[in-house]
């Protein structure tokens, strides 16, 4: 089943509870944490995640675009995140960190920037519940989808199948009605969409449409 995770980066930060409500039926709420070091943008941290967790029943998918995730990521589980994604480029000890996140009760996930290949991480995949293949350079919403990432999505799906893993494959960046099918055909099953959902007149309906598109593409091509 395809999952759609609206990114609140494109929502109104002064009305986060209402913005979470506006995408009822979403599988997860995608929360972009940026520290102005790992990426040239600054968003929110643990206290906001804690409040958001109290304000919505939708589980939180925290995408940490931060330096030193080994030090900071576990606090996001304590704040209520159901899934925590750290970046491979920033983690000092990804296996240890993934195990710590799982032990604390969250799904452990690792993200790859566009220029980071998946192959060096093949042996780590069983330690993860999800791999995030970025389809834009992280840092901002509303950027154009990078088609050149489709082969990496395909190769990641092949590795997951080769090892018989249950893990999810997430894509993030430029996912919209125009691009979601290509991602699904390539093997993604969790889709982050910020501007495509929150710029829609009816965000909840946009989620349903994206999910249906992704489901159809998966069934016809895989
Ligand atoms: C980008 C963030 C994304 C962003 C996606 O660095 O990780 O989650 O919100 O926004 P769209 O869907 O507009 O590309
Ligand atoms: Zn993100």
PDB file of C-alpha atoms and ligand atoms in Angstrom:
ATOM      1  CA  UNK A   1       0.000   0.000   0.000  1.00  0.00           C
ATOM      2  CA  UNK A   2       1.385   3.403  -0.978  1.00  0.00           C
ATOM      3  CA  UNK A   3       1.711   5.885   1.875  1.00  0.00           C
ATOM      4  CA  UNK A   4       1.472   9.654   1.492  1.00  0.00           C
ATOM      5  CA  UNK A   5       3.245  11.873   4.022  1.00  0.00           C
ATOM      6  CA  UNK A   6       2.439  15.588   3.660  1.00  0.00           C
ATOM      7  CA  UNK A   7       5.391  17.802   4.586  1.00  0.00           C
ATOM      8  CA  UNK A   8       4.467  20.594   6.984  1.00  0.00           C
ATOM      9  CA  UNK A   9       7.386  22.616   5.592  1.00  0.00           C
ATOM     10  CA  UNK A  10       4.813  23.956   3.123  1.00  0.00           C
ATOM     11  CA  UNK A  11       2.172  24.536   5.821  1.00  0.00           C
ATOM     12  CA  UNK A  12       1.461  27.639   7.903  1.00  0.00           C
ATOM     13  CA  UNK A  13       3.882  27.385  10.851  1.00  0.00           C
ATOM     14  CA  UNK A  14       1.632  29.619  12.965  1.00  0.00           C
ATOM     15  CA  UNK A  15      -1.263  27.142  12.613  1.00  0.00           C
ATOM     16  CA  UNK A  16       0.353  23.716  12.730  1.00  0.00           C
ATOM     17  CA  UNK A  17      -2.484  21.968  14.597  1.00  0.00           C
ATOM     18  CA  UNK A  18      -5.020  23.126  12.002  1.00  0.00           C
ATOM     19  CA  UNK A  19      -2.631  22.249   9.158  1.00  0.00           C
ATOM     20  CA  UNK A  20      -2.273  18.719  10.542  1.00  0.00           C
ATOM     21  CA  UNK A  21      -6.061  18.503  10.705  1.00  0.00           C
ATOM     22  CA  UNK A  22      -6.307  19.646   7.075  1.00  0.00           C
ATOM     23  CA  UNK A  23      -4.587  16.464   5.856  1.00  0.00           C
ATOM     24  CA  UNK A  24      -6.638  13.945   7.783  1.00  0.00           C
ATOM     25  CA  UNK A  25      -6.260  10.566   6.141  1.00  0.00           C
ATOM     26  CA  UNK A  26      -2.540  11.100   5.542  1.00  0.00           C
ATOM     27  CA  UNK A  27      -0.448   8.140   6.630  1.00  0.00           C
ATOM     28  CA  UNK A  28       2.190  10.196   8.432  1.00  0.00           C
ATOM     29  CA  UNK A  29       2.939  13.878   8.910  1.00  0.00           C
ATOM     30  CA  UNK A  30       6.429  14.642   7.553  1.00  0.00           C
ATOM     31  CA  UNK A  31       8.302  17.059   9.821  1.00  0.00           C
ATOM     32  CA  UNK A  32      11.435  18.660   8.337  1.00  0.00           C
ATOM     33  CA  UNK A  33      13.971  19.568  11.006  1.00  0.00           C
ATOM     34  CA  UNK A  34      16.746  21.838   9.664  1.00  0.00           C
ATOM     35  CA  UNK A  35      19.629  23.284  11.685  1.00  0.00           C
ATOM     36  CA  UNK A  36      21.093  25.862   9.276  1.00  0.00           C
ATOM     37  CA  UNK A  37      24.352  23.841   9.180  1.00  0.00           C
ATOM     38  CA  UNK A  38      23.602  20.573   7.404  1.00  0.00           C
ATOM     39  CA  UNK A  39      21.300  22.566   5.103  1.00  0.00           C
ATOM     40  CA  UNK A  40      21.093  26.355   4.573  1.00  0.00           C
ATOM     41  CA  UNK A  41      17.704  26.688   6.263  1.00  0.00           C
ATOM     42  CA  UNK A  42      16.313  26.662   9.796  1.00  0.00           C
ATOM     43  CA  UNK A  43      12.942  25.262  10.820  1.00  0.00           C
ATOM     44  CA  UNK A  44      11.977  23.721  14.142  1.00  0.00           C
ATOM     45  CA  UNK A  45      13.164  21.374  16.864  1.00  0.00           C
ATOM     46  CA  UNK A  46      12.133  19.097  19.711  1.00  0.00           C
ATOM     47  CA  UNK A  47       9.632  21.419  21.500  1.00  0.00           C
ATOM     48  CA  UNK A  48       7.577  21.920  18.334  1.00  0.00           C
ATOM     49  CA  UNK A  49       7.554  18.177  17.631  1.00  0.00           C
ATOM     50  CA  UNK A  50       6.382  17.583  21.199  1.00  0.00           C
ATOM     51  CA  UNK A  51       3.487  20.039  20.789  1.00  0.00           C
ATOM     52  CA  UNK A  52       2.557  18.707  17.363  1.00  0.00           C
ATOM     53  CA  UNK A  53       2.464  15.176  18.750  1.00  0.00           C
ATOM     54  CA  UNK A  54      -0.084  16.306  21.334  1.00  0.00           C
ATOM     55  CA  UNK A  55      -2.117  18.163  18.703  1.00  0.00           C
ATOM     56  CA  UNK A  56      -2.618  15.355  16.162  1.00  0.00           C
ATOM     57  CA  UNK A  57      -3.320  11.633  16.032  1.00  0.00           C
ATOM     58  CA  UNK A  58      -1.403  11.308  12.746  1.00  0.00           C
ATOM     59  CA  UNK A  59       1.998   9.722  13.457  1.00  0.00           C
ATOM     60  CA  UNK A  60       5.044  11.937  12.960  1.00  0.00           C
ATOM     61  CA  UNK A  61       7.778  11.154  10.423  1.00  0.00           C
ATOM     62  CA  UNK A  62      10.703  13.377  11.461  1.00  0.00           C
ATOM     63  CA  UNK A  63      13.298  14.057   8.765  1.00  0.00           C
ATOM     64  CA  UNK A  64      16.401  15.400  10.480  1.00  0.00           C
ATOM     65  CA  UNK A  65      18.524  17.551   8.175  1.00  0.00           C
ATOM     66  CA  UNK A  66      20.972  18.287  10.971  1.00  0.00           C
ATOM     67  CA  UNK A  67      24.600  17.802  11.932  1.00  0.00           C
ATOM     68  CA  UNK A  68      25.401  15.373  14.744  1.00  0.00           C
ATOM     69  CA  UNK A  69      22.240  13.252  14.511  1.00  0.00           C
ATOM     70  CA  UNK A  70      23.974  10.698  16.776  1.00  0.00           C
ATOM     71  CA  UNK A  71      23.633  13.269  19.538  1.00  0.00           C
ATOM     72  CA  UNK A  72      20.232  14.812  18.767  1.00  0.00           C
ATOM     73  CA  UNK A  73      18.043  12.209  17.042  1.00  0.00           C
ATOM     74  CA  UNK A  74      17.011  10.119  20.104  1.00  0.00           C
ATOM     75  CA  UNK A  75      15.298  13.176  21.644  1.00  0.00           C
ATOM     76  CA  UNK A  76      12.844  13.192  18.730  1.00  0.00           C
ATOM     77  CA  UNK A  77      11.645   9.715  19.722  1.00  0.00           C
ATOM     78  CA  UNK A  78      11.093  10.982  23.248  1.00  0.00           C
ATOM     79  CA  UNK A  79       9.189  13.950  21.776  1.00  0.00           C
ATOM     80  CA  UNK A  80       6.761  11.508  20.150  1.00  0.00           C
ATOM     81  CA  UNK A  81       8.084  10.818  16.634  1.00  0.00           C
ATOM     82  CA  UNK A  82       7.026   7.417  15.311  1.00  0.00           C
ATOM     83  CA  UNK A  83       9.753   7.440  12.677  1.00  0.00           C
ATOM     84  CA  UNK A  84      13.081   9.263  12.756  1.00  0.00           C
ATOM     85  CA  UNK A  85      15.229   9.760   9.658  1.00  0.00           C
ATOM     86  CA  UNK A  86      18.865  10.830   9.970  1.00  0.00           C
ATOM     87  CA  UNK A  87      21.180  11.612   7.055  1.00  0.00           C
ATOM     88  CA  UNK A  88      23.894   9.109   6.112  1.00  0.00           C
ATOM     89  CA  UNK A  89      26.214  12.039   5.346  1.00  0.00           C
ATOM     90  CA  UNK A  90      25.908  13.389   8.887  1.00  0.00           C
ATOM     91  CA  UNK A  91      25.827  10.260  11.060  1.00  0.00           C
ATOM     92  CA  UNK A  92      29.073   9.194  12.717  1.00  0.00           C
ATOM     93  CA  UNK A  93      27.818   5.703  13.660  1.00  0.00           C
ATOM     94  CA  UNK A  94      24.655   4.929  11.665  1.00  0.00           C
ATOM     95  CA  UNK A  95      24.275   1.350  12.915  1.00  0.00           C
ATOM     96  CA  UNK A  96      24.535   2.367  16.536  1.00  0.00           C
ATOM     97  CA  UNK A  97      22.129   5.247  15.977  1.00  0.00           C
ATOM     98  CA  UNK A  98      19.555   3.119  14.110  1.00  0.00           C
ATOM     99  CA  UNK A  99      19.650   0.546  16.915  1.00  0.00           C
ATOM    100  CA  UNK A 100      19.178   3.239  19.533  1.00  0.00           C
ATOM    101  CA  UNK A 101      16.159   4.690  17.704  1.00  0.00           C
ATOM    102  CA  UNK A 102      14.575   1.237  17.437  1.00  0.00           C
ATOM    103  CA  UNK A 103      15.286   0.441  21.079  1.00  0.00           C
ATOM    104  CA  UNK A 104      13.568   3.674  22.070  1.00  0.00           C
ATOM    105  CA  UNK A 105      10.493   2.535  20.120  1.00  0.00           C
ATOM    106  CA  UNK A 106      10.619   4.414  16.805  1.00  0.00           C
ATOM    107  CA  UNK A 107      11.095   3.277  13.243  1.00  0.00           C
ATOM    108  CA  UNK A 108      14.705   3.957  12.219  1.00  0.00           C
ATOM    109  CA  UNK A 109      15.323   5.516   8.844  1.00  0.00           C
ATOM    110  CA  UNK A 110      18.317   6.855   6.912  1.00  0.00           C
ATOM    111  CA  UNK A 111      18.327   9.464   4.133  1.00  0.00           C
ATOM    112  CA  UNK A 112      20.650   9.870   1.150  1.00  0.00           C
ATOM    113  CA  UNK A 113      21.287  13.219  -0.546  1.00  0.00           C
ATOM    114  CA  UNK A 114      21.213  13.121  -4.343  1.00  0.00           C
ATOM    115  CA  UNK A 115      24.994  12.648  -4.705  1.00  0.00           C
ATOM    116  CA  UNK A 116      25.212   9.867  -2.097  1.00  0.00           C
ATOM    117  CA  UNK A 117      25.098   6.370  -3.601  1.00  0.00           C
ATOM    118  CA  UNK A 118      23.126   3.585  -1.926  1.00  0.00           C
ATOM    119  CA  UNK A 119      25.585   0.771  -2.648  1.00  0.00           C
ATOM    120  CA  UNK A 120      28.029   1.474   0.237  1.00  0.00           C
ATOM    121  CA  UNK A 121      25.086   1.051   2.632  1.00  0.00           C
ATOM    122  CA  UNK A 122      23.874  -2.325   1.323  1.00  0.00           C
ATOM    123  CA  UNK A 123      24.999  -4.214   4.431  1.00  0.00           C
ATOM    124  CA  UNK A 124      23.293  -1.672   6.732  1.00  0.00           C
ATOM    125  CA  UNK A 125      19.836  -2.016   5.213  1.00  0.00           C
ATOM    126  CA  UNK A 126      18.627  -4.711   7.676  1.00  0.00           C
ATOM    127  CA  UNK A 127      19.243  -2.206  10.489  1.00  0.00           C
ATOM    128  CA  UNK A 128      16.723   0.220   8.970  1.00  0.00           C
ATOM    129  CA  UNK A 129      12.929   0.373   8.729  1.00  0.00           C
ATOM    130  CA  UNK A 130      13.049   2.850   5.852  1.00  0.00           C
ATOM    131  CA  UNK A 131      15.511   4.372   3.395  1.00  0.00           C
ATOM    132  CA  UNK A 132      14.839   7.897   2.104  1.00  0.00           C
ATOM    133  CA  UNK A 133      16.129   8.700  -1.373  1.00  0.00           C
ATOM    134  CA  UNK A 134      16.099  12.502  -1.708  1.00  0.00           C
ATOM    135  CA  UNK A 135      14.779  13.652  -5.073  1.00  0.00           C
ATOM    136  CA  UNK A 136      15.926  17.270  -4.535  1.00  0.00           C
ATOM    137  CA  UNK A 137      18.884  18.770  -2.676  1.00  0.00           C
ATOM    138  CA  UNK A 138      17.544  19.010   0.886  1.00  0.00           C
ATOM    139  CA  UNK A 139      16.799  22.410   2.377  1.00  0.00           C
ATOM    140  CA  UNK A 140      13.720  23.860   0.727  1.00  0.00           C
ATOM    141  CA  UNK A 141      10.222  22.966  -0.410  1.00  0.00           C
ATOM    142  CA  UNK A 142       8.905  23.635  -3.878  1.00  0.00           C
ATOM    143  CA  UNK A 143      11.992  22.559  -5.845  1.00  0.00           C
ATOM    144  CA  UNK A 144      11.844  20.662  -9.143  1.00  0.00           C
ATOM    145  CA  UNK A 145      11.943  16.852  -8.978  1.00  0.00           C
ATOM    146  CA  UNK A 146      15.307  15.363 -10.014  1.00  0.00           C
ATOM    147  CA  UNK A 147      14.573  12.712 -12.642  1.00  0.00           C
ATOM    148  CA  UNK A 148      18.174  11.574 -12.454  1.00  0.00           C
ATOM    149  CA  UNK A 149      17.337   9.961  -9.086  1.00  0.00           C
ATOM    150  CA  UNK A 150      15.004   7.388 -10.648  1.00  0.00           C
ATOM    151  CA  UNK A 151      17.806   4.852 -11.332  1.00  0.00           C
ATOM    152  CA  UNK A 152      18.877   5.102  -7.659  1.00  0.00           C
ATOM    153  CA  UNK A 153      15.300   4.423  -6.532  1.00  0.00           C
ATOM    154  CA  UNK A 154      15.245   1.399  -8.824  1.00  0.00           C
ATOM    155  CA  UNK A 155      18.608   0.087  -7.574  1.00  0.00           C
ATOM    156  CA  UNK A 156      17.517   0.577  -3.951  1.00  0.00           C
ATOM    157  CA  UNK A 157      14.329  -1.424  -4.575  1.00  0.00           C
ATOM    158  CA  UNK A 158      16.456  -4.198  -6.122  1.00  0.00           C
ATOM    159  CA  UNK A 159      18.711  -4.300  -3.038  1.00  0.00           C
ATOM    160  CA  UNK A 160      15.671  -4.473  -0.729  1.00  0.00           C
ATOM    161  CA  UNK A 161      14.302  -7.384  -2.743  1.00  0.00           C
ATOM    162  CA  UNK A 162      17.681  -9.114  -2.991  1.00  0.00           C
ATOM    163  CA  UNK A 163      17.889  -9.216   0.808  1.00  0.00           C
ATOM    164  CA  UNK A 164      14.184  -9.994   1.300  1.00  0.00           C
ATOM    165  CA  UNK A 165      13.691  -6.960   3.542  1.00  0.00           C
ATOM    166  CA  UNK A 166      10.391  -5.490   4.757  1.00  0.00           C
ATOM    167  CA  UNK A 167      11.768  -1.937   4.814  1.00  0.00           C
ATOM    168  CA  UNK A 168      10.004   1.004   3.190  1.00  0.00           C
ATOM    169  CA  UNK A 169      11.488   3.158   0.415  1.00  0.00           C
ATOM    170  CA  UNK A 170      10.624   6.841   0.742  1.00  0.00           C
ATOM    171  CA  UNK A 171      11.065   9.646  -1.784  1.00  0.00           C
ATOM    172  CA  UNK A 172      11.094  13.321  -0.812  1.00  0.00           C
ATOM    173  CA  UNK A 173      11.313  16.419  -2.998  1.00  0.00           C
ATOM    174  CA  UNK A 174       9.254  17.550  -5.959  1.00  0.00           C
ATOM    175  CA  UNK A 175       6.730  14.727  -5.551  1.00  0.00           C
ATOM    176  CA  UNK A 176       3.452  15.761  -7.206  1.00  0.00           C
ATOM    177  CA  UNK A 177       0.708  14.507  -9.503  1.00  0.00           C
ATOM    178  CA  UNK A 178       3.247  14.861 -12.345  1.00  0.00           C
ATOM    179  CA  UNK A 179       6.040  12.812 -10.744  1.00  0.00           C
ATOM    180  CA  UNK A 180       4.503  10.390  -8.215  1.00  0.00           C
ATOM    181  CA  UNK A 181       3.843   7.678 -10.785  1.00  0.00           C
ATOM    182  CA  UNK A 182       7.440   7.611 -11.991  1.00  0.00           C
ATOM    183  CA  UNK A 183       8.597   7.224  -8.370  1.00  0.00           C
ATOM    184  CA  UNK A 184       6.126   4.410  -7.735  1.00  0.00           C
ATOM    185  CA  UNK A 185       7.110   2.595 -10.926  1.00  0.00           C
ATOM    186  CA  UNK A 186      10.758   2.816  -9.879  1.00  0.00           C
ATOM    187  CA  UNK A 187       9.902   1.144  -6.553  1.00  0.00           C
ATOM    188  CA  UNK A 188       9.139   3.835  -3.968  1.00  0.00           C
ATOM    189  CA  UNK A 189       6.273   3.119  -1.559  1.00  0.00           C
ATOM    190  CA  UNK A 190       6.295   6.145   0.790  1.00  0.00           C
ATOM    191  CA  UNK A 191       5.838   9.571  -0.789  1.00  0.00           C
ATOM    192  CA  UNK A 192       6.538  12.907   0.875  1.00  0.00           C
ATOM    193  CA  UNK A 193       4.695  15.823  -0.695  1.00  0.00           C
ATOM    194  CA  UNK A 194       4.848  19.376   0.630  1.00  0.00           C
ATOM    195  CA  UNK A 195       3.865  22.010  -1.898  1.00  0.00           C
ATOM    196  CA  UNK A 196       1.759  19.573  -3.949  1.00  0.00           C
ATOM    197  CA  UNK A 197      -0.482  18.915  -0.920  1.00  0.00           C
ATOM    198  CA  UNK A 198      -0.536  22.266   0.852  1.00  0.00           C
ATOM    199  CA  UNK A 199      -0.965  24.409  -2.255  1.00  0.00           C
ATOM    200  CA  UNK A 200      -4.057  22.374  -3.192  1.00  0.00           C
ATOM    201  CA  UNK A 201      -7.481  23.819  -2.491  1.00  0.00           C
ATOM    202  CA  UNK A 202      -8.374  20.624  -0.611  1.00  0.00           C
ATOM    203  CA  UNK A 203      -5.176  19.152   0.886  1.00  0.00           C
ATOM    204  CA  UNK A 204      -6.911  15.978   2.132  1.00  0.00           C
ATOM    205  CA  UNK A 205      -8.244  15.310  -1.353  1.00  0.00           C
ATOM    206  CA  UNK A 206      -4.757  15.921  -2.813  1.00  0.00           C
ATOM    207  CA  UNK A 207      -3.459  13.179  -0.495  1.00  0.00           C
ATOM    208  CA  UNK A 208      -6.138  10.745  -1.699  1.00  0.00           C
ATOM    209  CA  UNK A 209      -5.422  11.512  -5.360  1.00  0.00           C
ATOM    210  CA  UNK A 210      -1.648  11.083  -4.943  1.00  0.00           C
ATOM    211  CA  UNK A 211      -2.172   7.776  -3.123  1.00  0.00           C
ATOM    212  CA  UNK A 212      -4.470   6.464  -5.864  1.00  0.00           C
ATOM    213  CA  UNK A 213      -1.979   7.503  -8.558  1.00  0.00           C
ATOM    214  CA  UNK A 214       0.892   5.796  -6.733  1.00  0.00           C
ATOM    215  CA  UNK A 215      -1.148   2.632  -6.167  1.00  0.00           C
ATOM    216  CA  UNK A 216      -2.134   2.382  -9.830  1.00  0.00           C
ATOM    217  CA  UNK A 217       1.427   2.920 -11.027  1.00  0.00           C
ATOM    218  CA  UNK A 218       2.711   0.227  -8.671  1.00  0.00           C
ATOM    219  CA  UNK A 219       0.123  -2.304  -9.805  1.00  0.00           C
ATOM    220  CA  UNK A 220       0.609  -1.760 -13.498  1.00  0.00           C
ATOM    221  CA  UNK A 221       4.391  -1.764 -13.533  1.00  0.00           C
ATOM    222  CA  UNK A 222       5.677  -4.097 -10.807  1.00  0.00           C
TER     223      UNK A 222
HETATM  224  C1  LIG B   1      13.251  19.341   1.465  1.00  0.00           C
HETATM  225  C2  LIG B   1      12.379  18.645   2.453  1.00  0.00           C
HETATM  226  C3  LIG B   1      11.087  18.197   1.898  1.00  0.00           C
HETATM  227  C4  LIG B   1      10.198  19.299   1.397  1.00  0.00           C
HETATM  228  C5  LIG B   1       9.509  18.780   0.185  1.00  0.00           C
HETATM  229  O1  LIG B   1      14.534  19.466   1.967  1.00  0.00           O
HETATM  230  O2  LIG B   1      13.036  17.493   2.977  1.00  0.00           O
HETATM  231  O3  LIG B   1      10.376  17.371   2.813  1.00  0.00           O
HETATM  232  O4  LIG B   1       9.239  19.735   2.306  1.00  0.00           O
HETATM  233  O5  LIG B   1       8.768  19.794  -0.387  1.00  0.00           O
HETATM  234  P1  LIG B   1       8.148  19.636  -1.853  1.00  0.00           P
HETATM  235  O6  LIG B   1       7.213  18.458  -1.828  1.00  0.00           O
HETATM  236  O7  LIG B   1       7.457  20.928  -2.067  1.00  0.00           O
HETATM  237  O8  LIG B   1       9.299  19.421  -2.792  1.00  0.00           O
HETATM  238 ZN1  LIG B   2      11.796  16.071   4.137  1.00  0.00          ZN
END
